[in-house]
Amino acid sequence: MDDSIKLLDETLEYINHEVIKDTIYINVKSSKEVAYCPDCNTSSQRIHSHYQRSFQDLPISGKKSIVNLNNRKFFCNNKDCNRRTFSEKFDFIGDKAKKTKRLEAEIINLSKNMRSISASKLLRENIATVGKSTVCNILKKRNTNT
Ligand SMILES: [Zn+2]
């Protein structure tokens, strides 16, 4: 479990997990000491607050997985910056995304040669809870990126 989390980001620390039916809920926190303001790139170690962020990740041992991250907000130390606080960011997931990039890649892989309705059925049974429109959106996003 810890390994799978570390593959997302080395600074994530596994806390514990719970299995409910076909889903593993994994609680993790970040151990990064410094974060950088997205606007001015100034480093900060001053934590403003914590909040829970949850997202879907690749299945583990045949179970869907949902990661609950204890995400942090930092103060920006730069007096000239318009931003007072900012959320900690990670490379493995988009800012507002509900799925990790590696899960999206897996969804694309499985869906590209199928109709989205069959893809979402297959994904729901084996990978993650995704609707037909989510599959369409992810495929669309990929097509505009390439
Ligand atoms: Zn700033």
PDB file of C-alpha atoms and ligand atoms in Angstrom:
ATOM      1  CA  MET A   1       0.000   0.000   0.000  1.00  0.00           C
ATOM      2  CA  ASP A   2       2.757   2.370   0.994  1.00  0.00           C
ATOM      3  CA  ASP A   3       4.607   1.529  -2.246  1.00  0.00           C
ATOM      4  CA  SER A   4       1.642   2.407  -4.388  1.00  0.00           C
ATOM      5  CA  ILE A   5       1.305   5.754  -2.606  1.00  0.00           C
ATOM      6  CA  LYS A   6       5.023   6.487  -2.917  1.00  0.00           C
ATOM      7  CA  LEU A   7       4.812   5.883  -6.656  1.00  0.00           C
ATOM      8  CA  LEU A   8       2.335   8.747  -6.857  1.00  0.00           C
ATOM      9  CA  ASP A   9       4.625  11.071  -4.985  1.00  0.00           C
ATOM     10  CA  GLU A  10       7.566  10.303  -2.753  1.00  0.00           C
ATOM     11  CA  THR A  11       6.522  12.899  -0.233  1.00  0.00           C
ATOM     12  CA  LEU A  12       3.189  11.229   0.482  1.00  0.00           C
ATOM     13  CA  GLU A  13       2.951   9.257   3.680  1.00  0.00           C
ATOM     14  CA  TYR A  14       0.564   6.389   4.158  1.00  0.00           C
ATOM     15  CA  ILE A  15      -1.447   6.709   7.391  1.00  0.00           C
ATOM     16  CA  ASN A  16      -4.000   3.891   7.284  1.00  0.00           C
ATOM     17  CA  HIS A  17      -6.689   2.369   5.127  1.00  0.00           C
ATOM     18  CA  GLU A  18     -10.123   0.882   5.341  1.00  0.00           C
ATOM     19  CA  VAL A  19     -11.894  -1.538   3.014  1.00  0.00           C
ATOM     20  CA  ILE A  20     -15.588  -0.997   2.440  1.00  0.00           C
ATOM     21  CA  LYS A  21     -17.149  -3.452  -0.017  1.00  0.00           C
ATOM     22  CA  ASP A  22     -15.215  -3.238  -3.287  1.00  0.00           C
ATOM     23  CA  THR A  23     -13.305  -0.065  -2.418  1.00  0.00           C
ATOM     24  CA  ILE A  24     -10.141   0.674  -0.451  1.00  0.00           C
ATOM     25  CA  TYR A  25     -10.069   4.083   1.205  1.00  0.00           C
ATOM     26  CA  ILE A  26      -6.493   5.145   1.862  1.00  0.00           C
ATOM     27  CA  ASN A  27      -5.617   8.012   4.171  1.00  0.00           C
ATOM     28  CA  VAL A  28      -2.398   9.819   3.339  1.00  0.00           C
ATOM     29  CA  LYS A  29      -0.644  13.043   4.181  1.00  0.00           C
ATOM     30  CA  SER A  30       2.098  15.058   2.593  1.00  0.00           C
ATOM     31  CA  SER A  31       5.478  15.297   4.258  1.00  0.00           C
ATOM     32  CA  LYS A  32       6.830  18.038   2.015  1.00  0.00           C
ATOM     33  CA  GLU A  33       8.224  20.802   4.178  1.00  0.00           C
ATOM     34  CA  VAL A  34       8.286  23.543   1.625  1.00  0.00           C
ATOM     35  CA  ALA A  35       5.701  24.577  -0.933  1.00  0.00           C
ATOM     36  CA  TYR A  36       5.952  27.207  -3.672  1.00  0.00           C
ATOM     37  CA  CYS A  37       3.410  29.888  -4.443  1.00  0.00           C
ATOM     38  CA  PRO A  38       1.954  29.258  -7.926  1.00  0.00           C
ATOM     39  CA  ASP A  39       1.916  32.994  -8.693  1.00  0.00           C
ATOM     40  CA  CYS A  40       5.295  34.259  -7.518  1.00  0.00           C
ATOM     41  CA  ASN A  41       7.151  30.989  -6.878  1.00  0.00           C
ATOM     42  CA  THR A  42       8.266  32.106  -3.405  1.00  0.00           C
ATOM     43  CA  SER A  43       8.846  29.233  -1.007  1.00  0.00           C
ATOM     44  CA  SER A  44       6.806  28.924   2.144  1.00  0.00           C
ATOM     45  CA  GLN A  45       6.834  26.732   5.223  1.00  0.00           C
ATOM     46  CA  ARG A  46       4.003  28.523   6.961  1.00  0.00           C
ATOM     47  CA  ILE A  47       0.899  26.381   6.990  1.00  0.00           C
ATOM     48  CA  HIS A  48      -2.403  28.230   6.903  1.00  0.00           C
ATOM     49  CA  SER A  49      -4.809  25.298   7.191  1.00  0.00           C
ATOM     50  CA  HIS A  50      -5.581  21.710   6.306  1.00  0.00           C
ATOM     51  CA  TYR A  51      -8.427  20.305   4.289  1.00  0.00           C
ATOM     52  CA  GLN A  52      -9.431  16.890   3.021  1.00  0.00           C
ATOM     53  CA  ARG A  53      -9.110  16.215  -0.649  1.00  0.00           C
ATOM     54  CA  SER A  54     -10.172  12.871  -2.069  1.00  0.00           C
ATOM     55  CA  PHE A  55      -9.598  11.370  -5.478  1.00  0.00           C
ATOM     56  CA  GLN A  56      -9.708   8.037  -7.255  1.00  0.00           C
ATOM     57  CA  ASP A  57      -6.574   6.126  -8.076  1.00  0.00           C
ATOM     58  CA  LEU A  58      -5.680   2.854  -9.793  1.00  0.00           C
ATOM     59  CA  PRO A  59      -7.189  -0.273  -8.245  1.00  0.00           C
ATOM     60  CA  ILE A  60      -5.169  -2.195  -5.681  1.00  0.00           C
ATOM     61  CA  SER A  61      -5.518  -5.988  -5.436  1.00  0.00           C
ATOM     62  CA  GLY A  62      -8.656  -5.868  -7.529  1.00  0.00           C
ATOM     63  CA  LYS A  63     -10.305  -3.192  -5.412  1.00  0.00           C
ATOM     64  CA  LYS A  64     -11.105   0.341  -6.459  1.00  0.00           C
ATOM     65  CA  SER A  65      -9.119   2.841  -4.515  1.00  0.00           C
ATOM     66  CA  ILE A  66      -9.976   6.239  -3.159  1.00  0.00           C
ATOM     67  CA  VAL A  67      -7.239   8.323  -1.603  1.00  0.00           C
ATOM     68  CA  ASN A  68      -8.077  10.806   1.134  1.00  0.00           C
ATOM     69  CA  LEU A  69      -5.282  13.326   1.253  1.00  0.00           C
ATOM     70  CA  ASN A  70      -4.789  15.690   4.126  1.00  0.00           C
ATOM     71  CA  ASN A  71      -3.973  18.603   1.863  1.00  0.00           C
ATOM     72  CA  ARG A  72      -2.486  21.836   3.141  1.00  0.00           C
ATOM     73  CA  LYS A  73      -2.757  25.517   2.452  1.00  0.00           C
ATOM     74  CA  PHE A  74       0.300  27.712   2.869  1.00  0.00           C
ATOM     75  CA  PHE A  75       0.727  31.436   3.318  1.00  0.00           C
ATOM     76  CA  CYS A  76       2.586  33.241   0.568  1.00  0.00           C
ATOM     77  CA  ASN A  77       5.519  35.058   2.179  1.00  0.00           C
ATOM     78  CA  ASN A  78       5.962  37.549  -0.599  1.00  0.00           C
ATOM     79  CA  LYS A  79       4.451  40.910   0.423  1.00  0.00           C
ATOM     80  CA  ASP A  80       4.223  42.019  -3.205  1.00  0.00           C
ATOM     81  CA  CYS A  81       2.247  38.960  -4.256  1.00  0.00           C
ATOM     82  CA  ASN A  82      -1.515  39.317  -4.600  1.00  0.00           C
ATOM     83  CA  ARG A  83      -2.073  35.827  -3.343  1.00  0.00           C
ATOM     84  CA  ARG A  84      -2.279  35.376   0.424  1.00  0.00           C
ATOM     85  CA  THR A  85      -2.611  31.606   0.589  1.00  0.00           C
ATOM     86  CA  PHE A  86      -2.240  28.714  -1.816  1.00  0.00           C
ATOM     87  CA  SER A  87      -2.934  25.011  -1.781  1.00  0.00           C
ATOM     88  CA  GLU A  88      -0.209  22.458  -1.980  1.00  0.00           C
ATOM     89  CA  LYS A  89       0.017  20.999  -5.478  1.00  0.00           C
ATOM     90  CA  PHE A  90       1.129  17.655  -6.829  1.00  0.00           C
ATOM     91  CA  ASP A  91       2.330  16.469 -10.210  1.00  0.00           C
ATOM     92  CA  PHE A  92       0.255  13.315 -10.153  1.00  0.00           C
ATOM     93  CA  ILE A  93      -3.097  15.085 -10.264  1.00  0.00           C
ATOM     94  CA  GLY A  94      -4.565  18.256 -11.782  1.00  0.00           C
ATOM     95  CA  ASP A  95      -5.562  21.108  -9.495  1.00  0.00           C
ATOM     96  CA  LYS A  96      -9.267  20.394  -9.377  1.00  0.00           C
ATOM     97  CA  ALA A  97      -9.162  16.812 -10.658  1.00  0.00           C
ATOM     98  CA  LYS A  98     -10.899  13.933  -8.944  1.00  0.00           C
ATOM     99  CA  LYS A  99      -8.719  11.274 -10.554  1.00  0.00           C
ATOM    100  CA  THR A 100      -4.984  10.747 -10.642  1.00  0.00           C
ATOM    101  CA  LYS A 101      -3.240  11.103 -13.983  1.00  0.00           C
ATOM    102  CA  ARG A 102      -2.233   7.437 -13.945  1.00  0.00           C
ATOM    103  CA  LEU A 103      -5.888   6.454 -13.522  1.00  0.00           C
ATOM    104  CA  GLU A 104      -6.894   8.733 -16.399  1.00  0.00           C
ATOM    105  CA  ALA A 105      -4.212   7.117 -18.541  1.00  0.00           C
ATOM    106  CA  GLU A 106      -5.639   3.691 -17.705  1.00  0.00           C
ATOM    107  CA  ILE A 107      -9.157   4.864 -18.564  1.00  0.00           C
ATOM    108  CA  ILE A 108      -7.925   6.155 -21.928  1.00  0.00           C
ATOM    109  CA  ASN A 109      -6.158   2.891 -22.559  1.00  0.00           C
ATOM    110  CA  LEU A 110      -9.262   0.841 -21.900  1.00  0.00           C
ATOM    111  CA  SER A 111     -11.714   3.168 -23.580  1.00  0.00           C
ATOM    112  CA  LYS A 112     -10.055   4.172 -26.803  1.00  0.00           C
ATOM    113  CA  ASN A 113     -11.299   1.202 -28.800  1.00  0.00           C
ATOM    114  CA  MET A 114     -14.692   0.857 -27.163  1.00  0.00           C
ATOM    115  CA  ARG A 115     -17.939   2.738 -27.157  1.00  0.00           C
ATOM    116  CA  SER A 116     -17.989   4.935 -24.086  1.00  0.00           C
ATOM    117  CA  ILE A 117     -21.043   3.190 -22.643  1.00  0.00           C
ATOM    118  CA  SER A 118     -19.319  -0.219 -22.680  1.00  0.00           C
ATOM    119  CA  ALA A 119     -16.126   1.380 -21.420  1.00  0.00           C
ATOM    120  CA  SER A 120     -17.823   2.946 -18.426  1.00  0.00           C
ATOM    121  CA  LYS A 121     -19.454  -0.401 -17.586  1.00  0.00           C
ATOM    122  CA  LEU A 122     -16.132  -2.224 -17.740  1.00  0.00           C
ATOM    123  CA  LEU A 123     -14.427   0.501 -15.719  1.00  0.00           C
ATOM    124  CA  ARG A 124     -17.141   0.530 -13.072  1.00  0.00           C
ATOM    125  CA  GLU A 125     -16.795  -3.201 -12.585  1.00  0.00           C
ATOM    126  CA  ASN A 126     -13.030  -3.316 -12.465  1.00  0.00           C
ATOM    127  CA  ILE A 127     -11.262  -0.004 -12.179  1.00  0.00           C
ATOM    128  CA  ALA A 128     -13.126   2.975 -10.826  1.00  0.00           C
ATOM    129  CA  THR A 129     -16.548   4.508 -10.620  1.00  0.00           C
ATOM    130  CA  VAL A 130     -16.831   6.536 -13.792  1.00  0.00           C
ATOM    131  CA  GLY A 131     -19.836   7.519 -15.831  1.00  0.00           C
ATOM    132  CA  LYS A 132     -20.142   7.531 -19.610  1.00  0.00           C
ATOM    133  CA  SER A 133     -19.768  11.318 -19.738  1.00  0.00           C
ATOM    134  CA  THR A 134     -16.531  11.164 -17.724  1.00  0.00           C
ATOM    135  CA  VAL A 135     -15.077   8.722 -20.243  1.00  0.00           C
ATOM    136  CA  CYS A 136     -16.095  11.071 -23.068  1.00  0.00           C
ATOM    137  CA  ASN A 137     -14.553  14.068 -21.305  1.00  0.00           C
ATOM    138  CA  ILE A 138     -11.261  12.335 -20.639  1.00  0.00           C
ATOM    139  CA  LEU A 139     -11.024  11.136 -24.233  1.00  0.00           C
ATOM    140  CA  LYS A 140     -11.922  14.592 -25.505  1.00  0.00           C
ATOM    141  CA  LYS A 141      -9.329  16.216 -23.288  1.00  0.00           C
ATOM    142  CA  ARG A 142      -6.715  13.837 -24.613  1.00  0.00           C
ATOM    143  CA  ASN A 143      -7.661  14.553 -28.229  1.00  0.00           C
ATOM    144  CA  THR A 144      -7.312  18.287 -27.755  1.00  0.00           C
ATOM    145  CA  ASN A 145      -3.953  17.821 -26.060  1.00  0.00           C
ATOM    146  CA  THR A 146      -2.432  15.779 -28.856  1.00  0.00           C
TER     147      THR A 146
HETATM  148 ZN    ZN B   1       2.967  34.452  -3.962  1.00  0.00          ZN
END
